[in-house]
PDB file of C-alpha atoms in Angstrom:
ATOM      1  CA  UNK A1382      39.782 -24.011   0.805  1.00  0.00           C
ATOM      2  CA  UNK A1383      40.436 -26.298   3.769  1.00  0.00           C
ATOM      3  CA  UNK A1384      42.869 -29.069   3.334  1.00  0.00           C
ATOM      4  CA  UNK A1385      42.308 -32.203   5.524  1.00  0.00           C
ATOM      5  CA  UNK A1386      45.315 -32.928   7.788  1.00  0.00           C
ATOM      6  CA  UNK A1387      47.396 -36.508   6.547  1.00  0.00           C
ATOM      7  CA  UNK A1388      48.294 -38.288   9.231  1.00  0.00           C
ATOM      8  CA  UNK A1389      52.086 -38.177  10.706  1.00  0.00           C
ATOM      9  CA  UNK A1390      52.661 -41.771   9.893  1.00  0.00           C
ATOM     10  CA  UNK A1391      51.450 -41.231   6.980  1.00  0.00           C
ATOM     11  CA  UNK A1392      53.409 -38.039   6.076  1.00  0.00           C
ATOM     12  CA  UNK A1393      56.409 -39.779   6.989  1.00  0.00           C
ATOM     13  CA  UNK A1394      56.159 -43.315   5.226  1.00  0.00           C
ATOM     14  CA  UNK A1395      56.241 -41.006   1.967  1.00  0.00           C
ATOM     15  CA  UNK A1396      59.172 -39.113   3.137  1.00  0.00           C
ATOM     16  CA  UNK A1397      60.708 -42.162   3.776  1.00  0.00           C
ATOM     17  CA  UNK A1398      59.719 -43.688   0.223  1.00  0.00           C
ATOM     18  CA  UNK A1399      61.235 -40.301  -1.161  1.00  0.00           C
ATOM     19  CA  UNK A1400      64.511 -40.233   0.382  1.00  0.00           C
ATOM     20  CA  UNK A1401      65.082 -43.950  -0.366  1.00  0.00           C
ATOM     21  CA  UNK A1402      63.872 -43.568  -4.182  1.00  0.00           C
ATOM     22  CA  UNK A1403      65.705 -40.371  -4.596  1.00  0.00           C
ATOM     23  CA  UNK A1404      69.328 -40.910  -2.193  1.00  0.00           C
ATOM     24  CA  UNK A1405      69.190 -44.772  -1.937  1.00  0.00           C
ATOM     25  CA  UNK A1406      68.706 -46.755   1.282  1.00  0.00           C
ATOM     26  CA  UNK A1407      71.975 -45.964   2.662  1.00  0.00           C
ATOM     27  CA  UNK A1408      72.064 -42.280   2.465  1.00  0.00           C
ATOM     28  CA  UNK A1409      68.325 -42.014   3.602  1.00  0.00           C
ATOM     29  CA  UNK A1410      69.224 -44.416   6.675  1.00  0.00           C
ATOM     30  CA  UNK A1411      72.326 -41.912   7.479  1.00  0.00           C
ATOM     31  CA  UNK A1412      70.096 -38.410   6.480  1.00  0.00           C
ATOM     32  CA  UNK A1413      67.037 -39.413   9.057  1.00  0.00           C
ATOM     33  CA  UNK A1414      69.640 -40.454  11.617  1.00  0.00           C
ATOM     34  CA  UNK A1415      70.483 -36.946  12.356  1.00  0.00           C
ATOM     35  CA  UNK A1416      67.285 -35.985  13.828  1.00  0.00           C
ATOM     36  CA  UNK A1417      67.285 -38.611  16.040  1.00  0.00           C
ATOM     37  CA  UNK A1418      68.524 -37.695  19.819  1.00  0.00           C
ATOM     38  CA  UNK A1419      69.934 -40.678  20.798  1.00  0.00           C
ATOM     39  CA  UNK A1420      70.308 -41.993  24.320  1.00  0.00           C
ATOM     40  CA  UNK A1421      72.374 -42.125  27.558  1.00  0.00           C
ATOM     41  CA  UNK A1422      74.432 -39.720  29.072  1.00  0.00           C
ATOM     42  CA  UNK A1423      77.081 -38.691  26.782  1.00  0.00           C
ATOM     43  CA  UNK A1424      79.334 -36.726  29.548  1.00  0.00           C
ATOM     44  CA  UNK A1425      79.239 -39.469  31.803  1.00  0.00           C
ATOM     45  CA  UNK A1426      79.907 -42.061  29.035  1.00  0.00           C
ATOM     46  CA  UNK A1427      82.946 -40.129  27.625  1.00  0.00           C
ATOM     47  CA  UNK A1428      84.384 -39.147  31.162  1.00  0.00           C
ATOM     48  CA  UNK A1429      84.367 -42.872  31.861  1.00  0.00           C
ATOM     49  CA  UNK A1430      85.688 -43.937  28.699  1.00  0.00           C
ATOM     50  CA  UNK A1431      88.615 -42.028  28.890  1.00  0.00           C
ATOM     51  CA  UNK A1432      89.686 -40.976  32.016  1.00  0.00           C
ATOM     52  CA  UNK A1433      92.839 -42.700  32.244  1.00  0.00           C
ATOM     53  CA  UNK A1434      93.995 -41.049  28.791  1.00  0.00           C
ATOM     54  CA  UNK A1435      95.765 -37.628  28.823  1.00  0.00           C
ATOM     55  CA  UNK A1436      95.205 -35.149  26.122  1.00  0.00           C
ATOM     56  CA  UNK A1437      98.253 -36.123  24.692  1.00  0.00           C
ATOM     57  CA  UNK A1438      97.047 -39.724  24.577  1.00  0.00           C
ATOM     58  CA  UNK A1439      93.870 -38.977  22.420  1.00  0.00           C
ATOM     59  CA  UNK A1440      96.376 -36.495  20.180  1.00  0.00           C
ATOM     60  CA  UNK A1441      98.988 -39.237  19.718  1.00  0.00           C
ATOM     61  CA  UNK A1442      95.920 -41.860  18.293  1.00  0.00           C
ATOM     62  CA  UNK A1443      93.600 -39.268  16.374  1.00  0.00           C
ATOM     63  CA  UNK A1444      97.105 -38.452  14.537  1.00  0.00           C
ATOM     64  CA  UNK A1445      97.623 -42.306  14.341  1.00  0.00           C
ATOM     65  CA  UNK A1446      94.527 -43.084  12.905  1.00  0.00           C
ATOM     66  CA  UNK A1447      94.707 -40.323  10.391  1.00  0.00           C
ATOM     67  CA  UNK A1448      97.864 -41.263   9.135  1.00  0.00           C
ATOM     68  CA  UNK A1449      96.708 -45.341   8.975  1.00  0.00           C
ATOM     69  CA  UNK A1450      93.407 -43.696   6.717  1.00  0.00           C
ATOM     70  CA  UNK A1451      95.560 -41.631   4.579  1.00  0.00           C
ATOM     71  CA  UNK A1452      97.633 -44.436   3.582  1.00  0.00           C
ATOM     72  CA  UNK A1453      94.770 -46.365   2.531  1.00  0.00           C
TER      73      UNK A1453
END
């Protein structure tokens, strides 16, 4: 027996409907954004964005902004 093919957009408003019904609007929003691939160029971006910072520099504020979360 032969099933007719749904269409994608079809397919994927249900998904959609399911996720949100099932994980709520947020967690859907944050579950579909993973398959997405984005856009730029991520090397270039982060080579600009910190090349005046030493290793130590981006240590020094991950460990500061851990420390400011924890004593939330």
């Amino acid at each position: 027996m032969a099933v007719p093919a749904r269409p994608l957009s079809e397919i994927n408003e249900q998904a959609i409907r399911l996720l949100v019904r099932e994980m709520g609007p947020a967690d859907a929003v944050r579950f579909c954004g993973q398959f997405t691939t984005g856009y730029g160029d991520y090397t270039k971006e982060r080579k600009e964005l910190f090349k005046d910072l030493t290793i130590e520099d981006i240590e020094a504020a991950i460990e500061a902004a851990r420390e400011g979360h924890n004593s939330n």
